[in-house]
CSV table of C-alpha atoms and ligand atoms in Angstrom, one decimal:
chain,number,residue,atom,x,y,z
A,1,UNK,CA,16.5,-52.3,-9.8
A,2,UNK,CA,14.4,-49.1,-9.8
A,3,UNK,CA,13.5,-47.8,-6.3
A,4,UNK,CA,10.2,-49.2,-4.9
A,5,UNK,CA,7.2,-47.0,-4.6
A,6,UNK,CA,5.0,-48.0,-1.6
A,7,UNK,CA,1.5,-46.6,-1.8
A,8,UNK,CA,-0.4,-46.5,1.5
A,9,UNK,CA,-4.2,-46.7,0.9
A,10,UNK,CA,-5.0,-45.5,4.4
A,11,UNK,CA,-8.7,-44.6,4.4
A,12,UNK,CA,-10.3,-47.9,3.7
A,13,UNK,CA,-12.2,-47.1,0.4
A,14,UNK,CA,-15.8,-48.2,0.0
A,15,UNK,CA,-15.9,-51.3,2.2
A,16,UNK,CA,-13.8,-50.7,5.3
A,17,UNK,CA,-15.4,-48.8,8.2
A,18,UNK,CA,-15.0,-48.5,12.0
A,19,UNK,CA,-17.2,-51.6,12.1
A,20,UNK,CA,-14.5,-53.5,10.2
A,21,UNK,CA,-11.6,-52.3,12.2
A,22,UNK,CA,-11.5,-49.6,14.9
A,23,UNK,CA,-8.1,-48.5,13.6
A,24,UNK,CA,-9.3,-47.1,10.2
A,25,UNK,CA,-8.9,-43.3,10.3
A,26,UNK,CA,-12.1,-41.3,9.7
A,27,UNK,CA,-11.6,-37.7,10.9
A,28,UNK,CA,-9.3,-35.3,9.2
A,29,UNK,CA,-6.8,-35.5,12.2
A,30,UNK,CA,-6.8,-39.3,12.1
A,31,UNK,CA,-6.3,-39.4,8.4
A,32,UNK,CA,-3.3,-37.0,8.6
A,33,UNK,CA,-1.8,-39.0,11.5
A,34,UNK,CA,-2.1,-42.2,9.6
A,35,UNK,CA,-0.5,-40.6,6.5
A,36,UNK,CA,2.5,-39.2,8.6
A,37,UNK,CA,3.0,-42.7,10.2
A,38,UNK,CA,2.9,-44.4,6.9
A,39,UNK,CA,5.4,-42.0,5.3
A,40,UNK,CA,7.7,-42.6,8.3
A,41,UNK,CA,7.4,-46.3,7.7
A,42,UNK,CA,8.3,-46.0,4.0
A,43,UNK,CA,5.3,-44.9,1.9
A,44,UNK,CA,5.9,-42.3,-0.7
A,45,UNK,CA,2.4,-42.1,-2.1
A,46,UNK,CA,-0.9,-42.1,-0.2
A,47,UNK,CA,-4.3,-43.0,-1.7
A,48,UNK,CA,-7.4,-41.4,-0.2
A,49,UNK,CA,-11.2,-41.8,-0.1
A,50,UNK,CA,-13.5,-39.4,1.8
A,51,UNK,CA,-14.9,-41.0,4.9
A,52,UNK,CA,-17.8,-40.3,7.3
A,53,UNK,CA,-15.9,-38.9,10.3
A,54,UNK,CA,-18.0,-40.9,12.8
A,55,UNK,CA,-18.6,-44.3,11.2
A,56,UNK,CA,-15.6,-44.5,8.9
A,57,UNK,CA,-18.0,-45.5,6.1
A,58,UNK,CA,-17.6,-44.1,2.6
A,59,UNK,CA,-18.8,-40.4,2.7
A,60,UNK,CA,-22.3,-40.2,1.3
A,61,UNK,CA,-22.3,-36.6,0.2
A,62,UNK,CA,-20.0,-34.6,-2.1
A,63,UNK,CA,-16.6,-36.0,-1.2
A,64,UNK,CA,-14.6,-33.1,-2.6
A,65,UNK,CA,-14.7,-30.7,0.4
A,66,UNK,CA,-13.7,-33.7,2.7
A,67,UNK,CA,-10.8,-34.7,0.4
A,68,UNK,CA,-9.7,-31.0,0.2
A,69,UNK,CA,-9.4,-31.0,4.0
A,70,UNK,CA,-7.3,-34.2,3.9
A,71,UNK,CA,-5.0,-32.8,1.2
A,72,UNK,CA,-4.5,-29.5,3.0
A,73,UNK,CA,-4.0,-31.2,6.4
A,74,UNK,CA,-1.4,-33.6,4.9
A,75,UNK,CA,0.4,-30.9,3.0
A,76,UNK,CA,0.9,-29.0,6.4
A,77,UNK,CA,2.5,-32.0,8.0
A,78,UNK,CA,4.5,-34.1,5.6
A,79,UNK,CA,5.9,-34.4,2.1
A,80,UNK,CA,4.2,-37.2,0.2
A,81,UNK,CA,2.7,-37.8,-3.2
A,82,UNK,CA,-1.1,-37.6,-2.9
A,83,UNK,CA,-3.4,-39.8,-4.9
A,84,UNK,CA,-7.2,-39.3,-4.6
A,85,UNK,CA,-9.8,-41.6,-5.9
A,86,UNK,CA,-12.3,-40.7,-8.6
A,87,UNK,CA,-14.8,-43.1,-6.8
A,88,UNK,CA,-17.4,-41.7,-4.5
A,89,UNK,CA,-20.0,-39.0,-4.9
A,90,UNK,CA,-22.1,-40.9,-7.4
A,91,UNK,CA,-25.0,-42.0,-5.1
A,92,UNK,CA,-28.3,-40.6,-6.3
A,93,UNK,CA,-26.6,-38.3,-8.8
A,94,UNK,CA,-27.0,-38.3,-12.6
A,95,UNK,CA,-23.8,-38.9,-14.7
A,96,UNK,CA,-23.4,-35.1,-15.6
A,97,UNK,CA,-23.0,-34.4,-11.9
A,98,UNK,CA,-20.3,-37.1,-11.6
A,99,UNK,CA,-18.5,-35.3,-14.5
A,100,UNK,CA,-18.6,-32.0,-12.5
A,101,UNK,CA,-17.5,-33.7,-9.3
A,102,UNK,CA,-14.5,-35.4,-11.0
A,103,UNK,CA,-13.4,-32.3,-12.8
A,104,UNK,CA,-13.6,-30.2,-9.6
A,105,UNK,CA,-11.7,-32.9,-7.8
A,106,UNK,CA,-8.8,-32.4,-10.2
A,107,UNK,CA,-8.0,-29.1,-8.4
A,108,UNK,CA,-7.6,-30.1,-4.8
A,109,UNK,CA,-3.8,-30.1,-4.9
A,110,UNK,CA,-3.1,-33.8,-5.4
A,111,UNK,CA,-0.7,-35.2,-7.9
A,112,UNK,CA,-2.4,-38.4,-8.9
A,113,UNK,CA,-6.0,-39.6,-9.3
A,114,UNK,CA,-7.0,-43.3,-9.5
A,115,UNK,CA,-9.6,-44.4,-12.1
A,116,UNK,CA,-11.2,-47.8,-12.6
A,117,UNK,CA,-10.7,-48.7,-16.2
A,118,UNK,CA,-14.0,-50.4,-16.8
A,119,UNK,CA,-17.5,-51.3,-15.5
A,120,UNK,CA,-17.4,-54.3,-13.3
A,121,UNK,CA,-19.4,-56.4,-10.9
A,122,UNK,CA,-18.6,-55.5,-7.3
A,123,UNK,CA,-16.7,-58.3,-5.5
A,124,UNK,CA,-18.6,-57.8,-2.2
A,125,UNK,CA,-22.1,-56.7,-1.2
A,126,UNK,CA,-22.5,-52.9,-1.2
A,127,UNK,CA,-25.5,-50.7,-0.4
A,128,UNK,CA,-25.1,-48.5,-3.4
A,129,UNK,CA,-25.4,-51.2,-6.0
A,130,UNK,CA,-23.8,-54.3,-7.6
A,131,UNK,CA,-21.6,-52.6,-10.2
A,132,UNK,CA,-18.9,-50.0,-10.5
A,133,UNK,CA,-20.0,-48.0,-13.6
A,134,UNK,CA,-17.1,-46.6,-15.6
A,135,UNK,CA,-17.9,-46.6,-19.4
A,136,UNK,CA,-15.2,-46.0,-21.9
A,137,UNK,CA,-16.6,-42.5,-22.6
A,138,UNK,CA,-16.5,-41.6,-18.9
A,139,UNK,CA,-13.0,-42.9,-18.7
A,140,UNK,CA,-11.9,-40.8,-21.7
A,141,UNK,CA,-13.5,-37.6,-20.4
A,142,UNK,CA,-12.2,-38.1,-16.9
A,143,UNK,CA,-8.6,-38.8,-18.0
A,144,UNK,CA,-8.9,-35.7,-20.2
A,145,UNK,CA,-9.8,-33.6,-17.1
A,146,UNK,CA,-6.9,-35.0,-15.2
A,147,UNK,CA,-4.4,-34.3,-17.9
A,148,UNK,CA,-5.6,-30.8,-18.5
A,149,UNK,CA,-5.2,-30.1,-14.8
A,150,UNK,CA,-1.7,-31.5,-14.6
A,151,UNK,CA,-2.8,-34.6,-12.5
A,152,UNK,CA,-1.4,-38.0,-13.4
A,153,UNK,CA,-4.0,-40.7,-13.8
A,154,UNK,CA,-3.4,-44.0,-12.1
A,155,UNK,CA,-5.3,-46.6,-14.1
A,156,UNK,CA,-6.9,-49.3,-11.9
A,157,UNK,CA,-6.9,-52.5,-13.9
A,158,UNK,CA,-9.0,-55.4,-12.6
A,159,UNK,CA,-8.7,-57.8,-15.6
A,160,UNK,CA,-6.8,-58.1,-18.8
A,161,UNK,CA,-9.6,-56.4,-20.9
A,162,UNK,CA,-8.9,-53.2,-19.0
A,163,UNK,CA,-5.3,-53.3,-20.2
A,164,UNK,CA,-6.7,-52.9,-23.7
A,165,UNK,CA,-8.7,-49.8,-22.6
A,166,UNK,CA,-5.5,-48.3,-21.3
A,167,UNK,CA,-3.7,-49.0,-24.6
A,168,UNK,CA,-6.6,-47.3,-26.5
A,169,UNK,CA,-6.5,-44.1,-24.5
A,170,UNK,CA,-2.8,-44.0,-25.0
A,171,UNK,CA,-3.1,-44.6,-28.7
A,172,UNK,CA,-5.8,-41.9,-28.9
A,173,UNK,CA,-3.4,-39.5,-27.2
A,174,UNK,CA,-5.8,-38.8,-24.3
A,175,UNK,CA,-3.1,-39.7,-21.7
A,176,UNK,CA,0.6,-39.2,-22.6
A,177,UNK,CA,2.8,-42.3,-22.3
A,178,UNK,CA,4.1,-43.9,-20.2
A,179,UNK,CA,0.9,-44.7,-18.3
A,180,UNK,CA,0.9,-45.9,-14.7
A,181,UNK,CA,-1.1,-49.0,-14.0
A,182,UNK,CA,-2.4,-50.3,-10.6
A,183,UNK,CA,-3.3,-54.0,-11.0
A,184,UNK,CA,-6.1,-54.6,-8.5
A,185,UNK,CA,-6.3,-58.3,-7.7
A,186,UNK,CA,-9.7,-58.6,-6.2
A,187,UNK,CA,-10.4,-62.3,-7.0
A,188,UNK,CA,-14.0,-63.2,-7.5
A,189,UNK,CA,-15.0,-60.6,-10.1
A,190,UNK,CA,-11.5,-59.8,-11.4
A,191,UNK,CA,-7.9,-61.0,-11.4
A,192,UNK,CA,-7.2,-63.9,-9.2
A,193,UNK,CA,-4.2,-62.9,-7.0
A,194,UNK,CA,-1.6,-65.3,-8.5
A,195,UNK,CA,2.0,-64.9,-9.7
A,196,UNK,CA,1.2,-66.2,-13.1
A,197,UNK,CA,-1.7,-63.8,-13.5
A,198,UNK,CA,0.5,-60.9,-12.5
A,199,UNK,CA,3.3,-62.0,-14.9
A,200,UNK,CA,0.9,-62.4,-17.8
A,201,UNK,CA,-0.6,-59.0,-17.2
A,202,UNK,CA,2.7,-57.2,-16.9
A,203,UNK,CA,3.7,-58.9,-20.1
A,204,UNK,CA,0.8,-57.1,-21.9
A,205,UNK,CA,2.1,-53.6,-21.0
A,206,UNK,CA,3.9,-51.5,-23.5
A,207,UNK,CA,7.6,-51.0,-22.7
A,208,UNK,CA,8.3,-48.1,-20.3
A,209,UNK,CA,4.9,-48.1,-18.5
A,210,UNK,CA,5.1,-48.3,-14.8
A,211,UNK,CA,2.9,-50.6,-12.7
A,212,UNK,CA,2.0,-51.4,-9.1
A,213,UNK,CA,-0.1,-54.2,-7.5
A,214,UNK,CA,-2.7,-54.3,-4.8
A,215,UNK,CA,-4.5,-57.5,-3.6
A,216,UNK,CA,-7.2,-58.0,-1.1
A,217,UNK,CA,-7.0,-59.5,2.4
A,218,UNK,CA,-4.3,-62.2,3.0
A,219,UNK,CA,-3.1,-61.8,-0.5
A,220,UNK,CA,-1.9,-58.2,0.0
A,221,UNK,CA,1.6,-58.9,1.4
A,222,UNK,CA,2.4,-61.9,-0.8
A,223,UNK,CA,1.5,-60.1,-4.0
A,224,UNK,CA,3.5,-57.0,-2.8
A,225,UNK,CA,6.5,-59.3,-2.3
A,226,UNK,CA,5.9,-60.7,-5.8
A,227,UNK,CA,5.8,-57.2,-7.3
A,228,UNK,CA,8.9,-56.2,-5.4
A,229,UNK,CA,10.9,-59.1,-6.9
A,230,UNK,CA,9.5,-58.4,-10.4
A,231,UNK,CA,10.4,-54.7,-10.4
A,232,UNK,CA,6.9,-53.3,-10.0
A,233,UNK,CA,5.6,-51.1,-7.2
A,234,UNK,CA,3.2,-52.0,-4.4
A,235,UNK,CA,0.1,-50.7,-2.6
A,236,UNK,CA,-0.8,-51.8,0.9
A,237,UNK,CA,-3.1,-50.4,3.6
A,238,UNK,CA,-6.6,-50.7,5.1
A,239,UNK,CA,-8.4,-50.1,1.8
A,240,UNK,CA,-7.5,-53.7,0.7
A,241,UNK,CA,-6.5,-55.5,3.9
A,242,UNK,CA,-6.9,-54.8,7.7
A,243,UNK,CA,-4.9,-57.7,9.1
A,244,UNK,CA,-1.2,-57.7,10.0
A,245,UNK,CA,-1.2,-61.5,10.1
A,246,UNK,CA,-3.9,-64.2,10.4
A,247,UNK,CA,-6.3,-63.2,13.2
A,248,UNK,CA,-4.5,-60.0,14.2
A,249,UNK,CA,-5.7,-56.6,13.1
A,250,UNK,CA,-3.1,-54.1,12.0
A,251,UNK,CA,-3.2,-51.2,14.5
A,252,UNK,CA,-2.1,-48.7,11.9
A,253,UNK,CA,-1.6,-48.6,8.1
A,254,UNK,CA,2.0,-48.0,9.0
A,255,UNK,CA,2.3,-51.6,10.2
A,256,UNK,CA,1.4,-52.8,6.7
A,257,UNK,CA,3.8,-50.3,5.1
A,258,UNK,CA,6.6,-51.4,7.4
A,259,UNK,CA,6.0,-55.0,6.5
A,260,UNK,CA,6.3,-54.3,2.8
A,261,UNK,CA,9.3,-52.1,3.4
A,262,UNK,CA,11.0,-54.8,5.4
A,263,UNK,CA,10.5,-57.3,2.6
A,264,UNK,CA,12.0,-54.8,0.1
A,265,UNK,CA,15.0,-54.3,2.4
A,266,UNK,CA,15.6,-58.0,2.8
A,267,UNK,CA,15.5,-58.2,-1.0
A,268,UNK,CA,17.9,-55.2,-1.3
A,269,UNK,CA,15.4,-53.3,-3.3
A,270,UNK,CA,15.8,-49.6,-2.3
A,271,UNK,CA,12.7,-47.7,-1.2
A,272,UNK,CA,11.6,-44.5,-3.0
A,273,UNK,CA,11.2,-41.2,-1.3
A,274,UNK,CA,8.3,-38.9,-2.4
A,275,UNK,CA,10.7,-37.1,-4.7
A,276,UNK,CA,12.0,-40.4,-6.1
A,277,UNK,CA,8.3,-41.4,-6.7
A,278,UNK,CA,7.7,-38.2,-8.6
A,279,UNK,CA,10.7,-38.8,-10.8
A,280,UNK,CA,9.7,-42.5,-11.5
A,281,UNK,CA,6.1,-41.5,-12.3
A,282,UNK,CA,7.0,-38.4,-14.2
A,283,UNK,CA,4.9,-36.1,-12.1
A,284,UNK,CA,5.5,-32.6,-10.9
A,285,UNK,CA,5.3,-31.5,-7.3
A,286,UNK,CA,2.1,-29.7,-6.3
B,1,LIG,N1,-11.0,-50.0,-3.8
B,1,LIG,C1,-10.0,-50.6,-4.5
B,1,LIG,C2,-10.0,-52.1,-4.5
B,1,LIG,C3,-10.2,-46.3,-6.7
B,1,LIG,O1,-10.3,-45.9,-5.5
B,1,LIG,O2,-10.2,-45.6,-7.6
B,1,LIG,C4,-9.7,-50.0,-5.8
B,1,LIG,C5,-9.4,-48.5,-5.9
B,1,LIG,C6,-10.1,-47.8,-6.9
B,1,LIG,O3,-8.6,-48.0,-5.2
B,2,LIG,ZN1,-9.4,-46.5,-3.7
């Protein structure tokens, strides 16, 4: 079977802050240390959001300078494929400003950018609103920016309708095939994290596309195990889950990466290095 790409989503996204777990990194140094530890544990890709360095909440200003510091700090310490989110930076800004922020963000030195493939209800309370707004037009423009800057889009798919949006942008030639999909199994407002749902979704993908799965909370590791068996790739880390096991916080993202890597080893699925991940995903080194 193809080598397993483990993505570590180390920074905790929109919902996880120091109030959720004291172990979430928030300063540049902490983020870089978590990335190095995660790579040592088996991660070949890291997924990043900009954080408030004190509270660990999502950064409320322009995230690009913060993300740039993370990318530069990581590049000095370790070889890893870097994936930055297109989320963040929208609060209080009109859509044309979002366009500018996303296009600028394509030039920070990362290889991948994640992009939600539709507008959806948030699955948890959030101070900046009830929905994630990603119209098809926005998606098409933002994928265009990524492709023109040599950045590979990672398409975040939360329900089967979003698979159709992925197919449309491939058919229109906006993103060259094969696409890379991250199935985000959030429950509540999107996919339920179940083996049948994952199998059904994978069956909808055109041949040759690559895919990975992330699931929230206690579903993170079981769905990672499922994807490992099925030949997909996995994402673990604090963005989606902060517990190592019931009632016990993980002290580092690396603990979660190690758990996914150990499962893969037991199943005799080899683990991808950063260069293996670049080859599997068809991306060039930055
Ligand atoms: N926060 C995650 C559940 C993104 O950052 O682009 C989904 C995600 C999307 O990672
Ligand atoms: Zn994210």
